[in-house]
Amino acid sequence: MTDTLMVGVSGIRGIVGKDLTEEVVARYAGAFGQWAKAGARRPLVVVGRDARESGPAFERAVTEGLASAGCAVVSVGIAPTPTIQLAVEHHQAGGGIAITASHNPIEWNALKFIGPDGIFLDGTDGKRVLDLVGKDGGGRGSIGEVATDPGAIERHLDAVLKLPAVDVAAVRKRSFAVALDAVRGAGGPVMRTLLERLGCRVTGINLETDGRFPRAPEPVPENLGELAALVRRSGADVGIAVDPDVDRLAIVDETGTPIGEDYTLAFAIRAVLGEAADDNATERRKDGTGMTGQSGDHVPSFRHSVVVCNLSTSLVVEDAARDYGARVVRTPVGEVHVARAILRLGAAIGGEGNGGVMYPALHAGRDAPVAAALLLTLLAREGRPVSQVVAAAPRYVIVKAKVERGAGSRERGLERTYAALRQRFADAQVDTQDGLRLAWADRWVHVRPSGTEPIVRVIAEAPTEQEARELVRKSREPLDALKQ
């Protein structure tokens, strides 16, 4: 791994033409093909990509690499990453490769390795793929017939509309006006189609699928100024932004204010657990066993429900789960960690604070179409605008910082940093699953090396921006000292 070629058990990513070349892509795809063929009933791999300009060349290189391992290929073309994951399961394939660098800048691209269960590789399987890099796969060595799957996106959208927590009739009745920004990635046609099938009136920007990102592609508040202006100009009820591979979704309220990516998961939790609460309340009223509060309203209870999120996810998610009596379990950062915990614990829902919603009623993967459908279901049920839904719960401020991961901040240096922080914040609750997370009742700070960029992330949350910034400042000091 170099500073710009990031190699991990779930795949590789790097700057196109510098470290990530067609030869490198073919070599790693060939290794994945050998792994997939060894464990599959038939040597078939599903391939899809986002809209980045390097995508077509890299898809050819991936196909060549898979052919060298003796694998057949089903291509879904330009498609959301969750569509590719679902296609792997649909075709009962040995695995899948999503060619996407997700939120990374335009000059990056990546391969994401998907297992036969539709979940990204981790642990032993991922390490086995890396061990196979450069070894002869014994295949034919040239591109054979590549099948296409033109129905993958339609199957995905059909499945979203059939989810138990998505109230299609209620959403259609509201006829929401939605402003949409797909950053010229893979999401424009997909998200527009979904929203229109939900009866929404869509006004869009950056819906082309040419990969020419007009702004930084990560859907964080500072990048959503154009969408915010569109919401205000069009009088939309809500603004929706997705990242280039359509697994993350961010929300802009009706006033044109980006509310932060963590609210995407918090709203989805309220939609899913609220739907279950309504069903349970109905059943309790039928059999006379319902519990009532002082107001006489039925009190939903989900003491045995679990919500899974990662260590850097906002407290607004815990608040949403707590309102329905659900328990929150936190995992290391990374979609695969959350996915595995969701399945292991039988969680009702999970996700990440970056706008990634994972609803296992469909699949345990981040899915922006699912997030959009749950968001609109919640708004239809609540009957009030986004800003009021946000204002009804406690507010927090998240502050994020990045520190370049130089020679001094390698593993040994980070361990010294963690020790210094634990000493400085001796009263905090400590979690060392992924870097170091220090938590109190109403705030936390998380220091961890990024798995996708050569940086160390410092993320803090507190009731006020000043308090969050102070946590970041104090947590950065040992890192900055290492660079001197």
Coordinates of C-alpha atoms in Angstrom, one line a residue:
M1 CA 0.0 0.0 0.0
T2 CA 1.3 3.5 -0.9
D3 CA -0.1 6.8 0.1
T4 CA -2.6 6.7 -2.7
L5 CA -3.1 3.0 -3.4
M6 CA -5.2 1.8 -0.5
V7 CA -5.3 -2.0 -0.3
G8 CA -7.8 -3.7 2.2
V9 CA -9.7 -6.9 2.6
S10 CA -12.8 -5.4 1.0
G11 CA -10.9 -4.2 -2.1
I12 CA -8.5 -1.5 -3.4
R13 CA -8.7 2.1 -4.3
G14 CA -6.3 4.7 -5.6
I15 CA -5.7 7.6 -8.0
V16 CA -6.4 6.6 -11.6
G17 CA -3.2 6.3 -13.7
K18 CA -0.9 6.8 -10.8
D19 CA -1.2 3.7 -8.6
L20 CA -4.5 2.4 -9.9
T21 CA -3.9 1.2 -13.5
E22 CA -5.7 -1.3 -15.8
E23 CA -2.9 -3.8 -15.1
V24 CA -3.3 -3.4 -11.3
V25 CA -7.1 -3.7 -11.7
A26 CA -6.9 -6.9 -13.8
R27 CA -4.4 -8.5 -11.3
Y28 CA -6.7 -7.9 -8.3
A29 CA -9.8 -8.9 -10.2
G30 CA -8.0 -12.1 -11.2
A31 CA -7.3 -12.9 -7.5
F32 CA -10.9 -12.2 -6.6
G33 CA -12.0 -14.5 -9.4
Q34 CA -9.8 -17.3 -8.1
W35 CA -11.3 -16.9 -4.6
A36 CA -14.9 -16.7 -6.0
K37 CA -14.5 -19.8 -8.2
A38 CA -13.1 -21.9 -5.4
G39 CA -16.1 -21.4 -3.2
A40 CA -19.0 -21.2 -5.7
R41 CA -21.3 -23.7 -7.3
R42 CA -20.5 -22.1 -10.6
P43 CA -17.7 -19.6 -11.5
L44 CA -19.9 -16.5 -12.1
V45 CA -19.1 -13.0 -10.9
V46 CA -21.4 -9.9 -11.2
V47 CA -19.7 -6.7 -12.2
G48 CA -21.1 -3.1 -12.2
R49 CA -19.7 0.4 -11.9
D50 CA -20.5 4.0 -11.1
A51 CA -20.3 6.7 -13.7
R52 CA -16.6 7.7 -13.3
E53 CA -14.8 8.3 -16.6
S54 CA -12.3 5.5 -15.9
G55 CA -15.1 3.0 -15.4
P56 CA -15.4 1.5 -18.9
A57 CA -11.6 0.8 -19.1
F58 CA -11.6 -0.6 -15.6
E59 CA -14.6 -2.8 -16.3
R60 CA -12.8 -4.3 -19.3
A61 CA -9.7 -4.9 -17.1
V62 CA -11.9 -6.5 -14.4
T63 CA -13.5 -8.8 -17.0
E64 CA -10.0 -9.8 -18.3
G65 CA -8.8 -10.5 -14.8
L66 CA -11.9 -12.6 -14.1
A67 CA -11.4 -14.5 -17.4
S68 CA -7.9 -15.3 -16.4
A69 CA -9.3 -17.1 -13.3
G70 CA -11.9 -18.9 -15.5
C71 CA -14.9 -16.9 -14.3
A72 CA -17.9 -16.0 -16.4
V73 CA -19.2 -12.4 -16.0
V74 CA -22.7 -10.8 -15.7
S75 CA -22.5 -7.1 -16.2
V76 CA -25.2 -4.7 -14.8
G77 CA -23.4 -1.7 -16.3
I78 CA -23.7 1.7 -14.6
A79 CA -25.7 0.9 -11.4
P80 CA -25.9 1.7 -7.7
T81 CA -23.6 -0.4 -5.5
P82 CA -26.6 -1.8 -3.7
T83 CA -28.1 -2.9 -7.0
I84 CA -24.9 -4.8 -7.7
Q85 CA -25.0 -6.4 -4.3
L86 CA -28.6 -7.6 -4.8
A87 CA -27.7 -8.9 -8.3
V88 CA -25.0 -11.1 -6.8
E89 CA -27.7 -12.8 -4.7
H90 CA -30.2 -12.9 -7.6
H91 CA -27.8 -14.7 -9.9
Q92 CA -26.5 -16.9 -7.0
A93 CA -23.0 -15.8 -8.2
G94 CA -19.7 -16.6 -6.5
G95 CA -19.3 -12.9 -5.8
G96 CA -19.3 -9.4 -7.3
I97 CA -17.1 -6.5 -8.0
A98 CA -18.3 -2.9 -7.8
I99 CA -16.1 -0.5 -9.6
T100 CA -16.5 2.7 -7.6
A101 CA -14.6 5.0 -5.4
S102 CA -17.8 6.1 -3.7
H103 CA -17.3 9.5 -2.1
N104 CA -13.6 9.9 -3.1
P105 CA -12.6 12.8 -5.4
I106 CA -13.0 12.5 -9.2
E107 CA -9.4 11.4 -9.8
W108 CA -9.9 8.2 -7.7
N109 CA -11.5 4.9 -8.5
A110 CA -11.7 1.5 -6.7
L111 CA -12.7 -2.1 -6.7
K112 CA -15.1 -3.3 -4.0
F113 CA -15.2 -7.1 -3.5
I114 CA -18.6 -8.6 -2.7
G115 CA -19.2 -12.1 -1.4
P116 CA -21.9 -14.5 -2.5
D117 CA -24.2 -13.2 0.3
G118 CA -24.1 -9.7 -1.2
I119 CA -21.9 -8.3 1.6
F120 CA -18.4 -6.9 1.2
L121 CA -15.5 -9.2 2.1
D122 CA -13.8 -8.9 5.4
G123 CA -11.4 -10.9 7.5
T124 CA -10.2 -14.3 6.3
D125 CA -11.9 -14.1 2.9
G126 CA -10.5 -10.7 2.1
K127 CA -7.0 -11.8 3.1
R128 CA -7.2 -14.9 1.0
V129 CA -8.0 -12.7 -2.1
L130 CA -4.9 -10.6 -1.3
D131 CA -2.8 -13.7 -1.0
L132 CA -3.9 -14.8 -4.5
V133 CA -2.8 -11.5 -6.2
G134 CA -0.4 -12.3 -9.0
K135 CA -0.9 -16.0 -9.0
D136 CA -2.0 -17.9 -12.1
G137 CA -5.7 -18.6 -12.1
G138 CA -5.6 -21.2 -14.8
G139 CA -8.3 -19.5 -16.9
R140 CA -8.5 -18.7 -20.6
G141 CA -6.7 -15.4 -20.3
S142 CA -9.0 -13.4 -22.7
I143 CA -12.4 -11.9 -22.5
G144 CA -15.1 -14.5 -23.3
E145 CA -18.8 -13.9 -23.5
V146 CA -20.2 -11.4 -21.0
A147 CA -23.8 -11.6 -20.2
T148 CA -25.8 -8.5 -19.3
D149 CA -28.5 -8.0 -16.7
P150 CA -30.7 -5.1 -17.9
G151 CA -33.3 -5.8 -15.2
A152 CA -31.1 -5.4 -12.1
I153 CA -32.2 -1.8 -11.3
E154 CA -35.9 -2.5 -11.9
R155 CA -35.7 -5.5 -9.6
H156 CA -34.1 -3.3 -7.0
L157 CA -36.7 -0.6 -7.2
D158 CA -39.6 -3.1 -7.1
A159 CA -38.2 -4.6 -4.0
V160 CA -37.8 -1.2 -2.3
L161 CA -41.5 -0.4 -3.0
K162 CA -42.6 -3.7 -1.4
L163 CA -40.7 -3.3 1.9
P164 CA -42.9 -3.6 5.0
A165 CA -41.9 -0.2 6.4
V166 CA -42.5 1.7 3.1
D167 CA -46.0 3.1 3.0
V168 CA -46.3 3.7 -0.8
A169 CA -50.0 4.8 -0.6
A170 CA -49.3 7.4 2.1
V171 CA -46.3 8.8 0.3
R172 CA -48.2 9.0 -3.0
K173 CA -51.1 10.8 -1.3
R174 CA -48.8 13.6 -0.2
S175 CA -47.3 14.2 -3.7
F176 CA -44.1 15.5 -2.2
A177 CA -42.0 18.1 -4.2
V178 CA -38.5 16.7 -4.1
A179 CA -35.2 18.4 -5.2
L180 CA -32.6 15.9 -6.2
D181 CA -28.9 16.1 -6.7
A182 CA -27.1 13.0 -8.0
V183 CA -23.6 14.6 -8.6
R184 CA -23.6 13.2 -12.1
G185 CA -22.9 9.7 -10.7
A186 CA -24.9 6.5 -11.1
G187 CA -27.9 7.8 -9.2
G188 CA -29.8 10.3 -11.4
P189 CA -32.1 8.0 -13.4
V190 CA -32.5 5.5 -10.6
M191 CA -33.5 8.0 -7.9
R192 CA -35.7 10.0 -10.3
T193 CA -37.6 6.8 -11.3
L194 CA -38.0 5.7 -7.7
L195 CA -39.3 9.2 -6.6
E196 CA -41.7 9.4 -9.5
R197 CA -43.1 5.9 -8.7
L198 CA -43.7 7.2 -5.2
G199 CA -45.8 10.0 -6.7
C200 CA -43.2 12.8 -6.1
R201 CA -42.7 15.8 -8.2
V202 CA -39.0 15.9 -9.0
T203 CA -36.8 18.8 -9.8
G204 CA -33.2 17.7 -10.4
I205 CA -29.7 18.8 -10.9
N206 CA -26.6 16.8 -11.9
L207 CA -28.7 13.8 -12.9
E208 CA -26.5 13.0 -15.9
T209 CA -24.4 9.8 -15.6
D210 CA -21.2 11.0 -17.1
G211 CA -19.0 11.0 -14.0
R212 CA -18.0 14.7 -14.4
F213 CA -18.7 15.7 -10.8
P214 CA -19.4 19.4 -10.6
R215 CA -18.5 19.5 -6.9
A216 CA -16.8 17.4 -4.3
P217 CA -18.9 14.2 -4.5
E218 CA -19.4 13.5 -0.8
P219 CA -22.9 14.6 0.2
V220 CA -21.9 16.6 3.3
P221 CA -23.5 20.0 4.1
E222 CA -20.6 22.1 2.7
N223 CA -21.0 20.5 -0.7
L224 CA -24.8 20.9 -1.0
G225 CA -25.1 24.6 -1.6
E226 CA -26.5 24.2 -5.2
L227 CA -29.1 21.7 -3.9
A228 CA -30.0 24.0 -1.0
A229 CA -30.6 26.8 -3.5
L230 CA -32.7 24.5 -5.7
V231 CA -34.9 23.6 -2.7
R232 CA -35.5 27.3 -1.9
R233 CA -36.1 28.3 -5.6
S234 CA -38.5 25.4 -6.4
G235 CA -40.3 25.4 -3.0
A236 CA -39.5 21.7 -2.5
D237 CA -40.7 19.8 0.6
V238 CA -37.3 18.2 0.8
G239 CA -33.9 18.0 -0.9
I240 CA -32.1 14.7 -1.5
A241 CA -28.5 14.2 -2.4
V242 CA -26.8 10.9 -3.2
D243 CA -23.2 10.0 -3.6
P244 CA -21.7 8.6 -6.9
D245 CA -22.5 5.0 -6.2
V246 CA -25.9 5.7 -4.6
D247 CA -25.4 4.0 -1.2
R248 CA -25.5 7.2 0.8
L249 CA -28.1 9.8 1.1
A250 CA -28.2 13.3 2.6
I251 CA -31.2 15.5 3.4
V252 CA -31.8 19.3 2.9
D253 CA -34.9 20.6 4.7
E254 CA -37.7 22.7 3.2
T255 CA -35.9 25.9 4.2
G256 CA -32.8 24.9 2.2
T257 CA -30.7 23.9 5.2
P258 CA -28.7 20.7 5.0
I259 CA -29.5 18.9 8.2
G260 CA -26.4 16.5 8.3
E261 CA -25.9 13.0 7.1
D262 CA -26.6 11.4 10.5
Y263 CA -30.3 12.3 10.3
T264 CA -30.7 10.0 7.3
L265 CA -30.3 7.0 9.6
A266 CA -32.2 8.5 12.5
F267 CA -35.2 9.2 10.2
A268 CA -35.0 5.7 8.8
I269 CA -35.0 4.2 12.3
R270 CA -38.1 6.2 13.2
A271 CA -39.8 5.0 10.0
V272 CA -39.0 1.4 10.6
L273 CA -39.6 1.2 14.3
G274 CA -42.6 3.6 14.1
E275 CA -44.2 1.3 11.5
A276 CA -43.7 -1.7 13.8
A277 CA -45.1 0.4 16.7
D278 CA -48.3 1.1 14.7
D279 CA -48.7 -2.6 13.9
N280 CA -48.1 -3.6 17.5
A281 CA -50.5 -1.0 18.8
T282 CA -53.2 -2.2 16.5
E283 CA -52.7 -5.8 17.7
R284 CA -52.7 -4.8 21.3
R285 CA -55.9 -2.9 20.9
K286 CA -57.4 -6.0 19.3
D287 CA -56.5 -8.4 22.1
G288 CA -56.7 -5.9 25.0
T289 CA -53.1 -6.3 26.1
G290 CA -51.9 -2.9 25.2
M291 CA -49.9 -0.8 27.7
T292 CA -50.9 2.9 28.0
G293 CA -49.0 5.9 29.3
Q294 CA -50.4 8.7 31.4
S295 CA -51.9 10.4 28.4
G296 CA -53.8 7.2 27.5
D297 CA -51.7 6.7 24.4
H298 CA -50.3 3.3 23.7
V299 CA -46.5 3.1 24.5
P300 CA -44.5 1.2 22.0
S301 CA -42.0 -1.2 23.4
F302 CA -39.0 -2.6 21.5
R303 CA -36.8 -3.8 24.3
H304 CA -35.7 -6.7 22.3
S305 CA -35.1 -4.7 19.1
V306 CA -31.5 -3.8 18.1
V307 CA -30.2 -1.0 16.0
V308 CA -26.6 -1.2 14.8
C309 CA -24.4 1.7 13.9
N310 CA -20.7 2.4 13.8
L311 CA -18.6 4.2 16.4
S312 CA -18.6 7.6 14.6
T313 CA -22.4 7.8 14.3
S314 CA -24.3 10.7 15.9
L315 CA -26.2 10.5 19.2
V316 CA -29.3 11.4 17.2
V317 CA -29.4 7.8 16.2
E318 CA -29.3 6.6 19.8
D319 CA -32.1 9.1 20.6
A320 CA -34.3 7.7 17.8
A321 CA -33.7 4.1 18.9
R322 CA -34.3 5.0 22.5
D323 CA -37.7 6.6 21.7
Y324 CA -38.9 3.1 20.7
G325 CA -37.0 1.2 23.5
A326 CA -34.5 -0.3 21.1
R327 CA -30.9 -1.1 22.0
V328 CA -28.0 0.4 20.1
V329 CA -24.9 -1.7 19.3
R330 CA -21.9 0.1 17.9
T331 CA -19.3 -1.5 15.6
P332 CA -16.0 -0.4 14.0
V333 CA -16.4 2.0 11.1
G334 CA -17.0 0.2 7.8
E335 CA -20.1 -1.1 6.1
V336 CA -19.1 -4.7 6.4
H337 CA -18.8 -4.5 10.2
V338 CA -22.3 -3.0 10.6
A339 CA -23.7 -5.6 8.1
R340 CA -22.3 -8.6 9.9
A341 CA -23.5 -7.3 13.3
I342 CA -27.0 -6.6 11.8
L343 CA -27.2 -10.2 10.7
R344 CA -25.6 -11.7 13.8
L345 CA -27.9 -9.8 16.2
G346 CA -31.1 -10.0 14.0
A347 CA -31.3 -6.2 14.1
A348 CA -34.3 -4.3 12.9
I349 CA -32.2 -1.7 11.0
G350 CA -28.7 -0.3 11.0
G351 CA -26.3 1.9 9.1
E352 CA -23.7 4.5 9.3
G353 CA -23.7 8.2 10.2
N354 CA -22.5 9.1 6.7
G355 CA -26.0 8.7 5.3
G356 CA -25.9 5.0 4.8
V357 CA -29.1 3.1 5.7
M358 CA -29.1 -0.7 6.0
Y359 CA -32.5 -2.3 6.2
P360 CA -32.2 -6.1 6.4
A361 CA -35.8 -6.6 5.3
L362 CA -34.2 -6.1 1.8
H363 CA -30.4 -6.7 2.4
A364 CA -27.7 -5.8 4.8
G365 CA -26.1 -3.1 2.6
R366 CA -26.1 0.7 2.5
D367 CA -28.9 1.7 0.1
A368 CA -29.9 5.2 -0.9
P369 CA -33.2 4.2 -2.6
V370 CA -34.2 2.5 0.6
A371 CA -33.2 5.5 2.6
A372 CA -35.3 7.8 0.3
A373 CA -38.4 5.6 0.6
L374 CA -38.1 5.5 4.4
L375 CA -37.6 9.2 4.6
L376 CA -40.7 10.0 2.6
T377 CA -42.7 7.4 4.6
L378 CA -41.7 9.1 7.8
L379 CA -42.6 12.6 6.5
A380 CA -46.0 11.2 5.3
R381 CA -46.7 9.7 8.7
E382 CA -45.5 12.7 10.7
G383 CA -47.5 15.3 8.6
R384 CA -44.9 18.0 9.4
P385 CA -41.9 19.3 7.5
V386 CA -38.3 18.1 7.9
S387 CA -37.2 21.1 10.0
Q388 CA -39.9 20.4 12.6
V389 CA -39.1 16.7 12.8
V390 CA -35.4 17.6 13.4
A391 CA -36.4 20.3 16.0
A392 CA -38.5 17.8 18.0
A393 CA -35.4 15.8 19.2
P394 CA -32.2 16.9 21.0
R395 CA -29.7 18.6 18.8
Y396 CA -25.9 18.0 18.6
V397 CA -23.1 19.4 16.5
I398 CA -20.5 17.1 14.9
V399 CA -17.0 18.6 14.1
K400 CA -14.7 16.6 11.9
A401 CA -11.0 17.1 11.2
K402 CA -8.3 15.3 9.2
V403 CA -4.7 14.9 10.0
E404 CA -2.3 13.7 7.4
R405 CA -1.0 10.2 8.2
G406 CA 2.7 10.8 8.0
A407 CA 5.6 8.6 9.2
G408 CA 5.0 9.7 12.8
S409 CA 1.4 8.7 12.8
R410 CA 1.9 5.0 11.9
E411 CA 0.7 2.3 14.2
R412 CA 3.2 2.9 17.0
G413 CA 2.7 6.6 17.0
L414 CA -1.1 6.2 17.1
E415 CA -0.8 3.9 20.1
R416 CA 1.1 6.6 21.9
T417 CA -1.6 9.1 20.9
Y418 CA -4.4 6.9 22.2
A419 CA -2.6 6.4 25.6
A420 CA -2.1 10.2 25.9
L421 CA -5.8 10.8 25.2
R422 CA -7.0 8.2 27.7
Q423 CA -4.9 9.8 30.3
R424 CA -6.2 13.3 29.4
F425 CA -9.9 12.1 29.4
A426 CA -9.7 9.7 32.3
D427 CA -13.5 10.1 33.1
A428 CA -14.6 8.9 29.6
Q429 CA -16.1 5.6 28.6
V430 CA -13.5 3.9 26.4
D431 CA -14.0 1.9 23.2
T432 CA -11.0 0.5 21.3
Q433 CA -12.8 -1.5 18.6
D434 CA -11.6 0.9 16.0
G435 CA -9.0 3.4 17.0
L436 CA -10.1 5.2 20.2
R437 CA -13.6 6.4 21.0
L438 CA -14.1 8.4 24.3
A439 CA -17.7 9.0 25.3
W440 CA -19.7 10.8 27.9
A441 CA -23.5 11.0 28.3
D442 CA -24.0 13.8 25.8
R443 CA -20.7 13.9 23.8
W444 CA -17.9 11.8 22.3
V445 CA -14.7 12.0 20.3
H446 CA -13.4 9.3 17.9
V447 CA -9.8 9.1 16.7
R448 CA -9.0 6.5 14.0
P449 CA -6.9 6.0 10.9
S450 CA -9.0 6.1 7.7
G451 CA -9.3 2.9 5.7
T452 CA -9.9 4.8 2.4
E453 CA -7.5 7.8 2.6
P454 CA -4.0 8.4 4.0
I455 CA -5.3 10.4 7.0
V456 CA -6.3 10.1 10.6
R457 CA -9.8 11.2 11.3
V458 CA -10.8 13.1 14.4
I459 CA -14.6 13.3 14.9
A460 CA -16.3 14.8 17.9
E461 CA -19.9 15.5 18.8
A462 CA -21.4 17.7 21.6
P463 CA -24.4 19.8 22.3
T464 CA -22.7 22.9 21.0
E465 CA -20.2 23.6 18.2
Q466 CA -17.8 25.2 20.6
E467 CA -17.8 22.1 22.8
A468 CA -17.3 19.8 19.9
R469 CA -14.4 21.9 18.5
E470 CA -12.8 21.9 21.8
L471 CA -12.9 18.1 21.9
V472 CA -11.3 18.0 18.5
R473 CA -8.6 20.5 19.4
K474 CA -7.6 18.6 22.5
S475 CA -7.7 15.3 20.7
R476 CA -5.5 16.6 17.8
E477 CA -2.7 17.9 20.0
P478 CA -1.0 14.5 20.5
L479 CA -1.3 13.8 16.7
D480 CA 0.1 17.2 15.8
A481 CA 3.0 16.6 18.2
L482 CA 3.9 13.5 16.3
K483 CA 4.4 15.5 13.1
Q484 CA 6.9 17.9 14.7

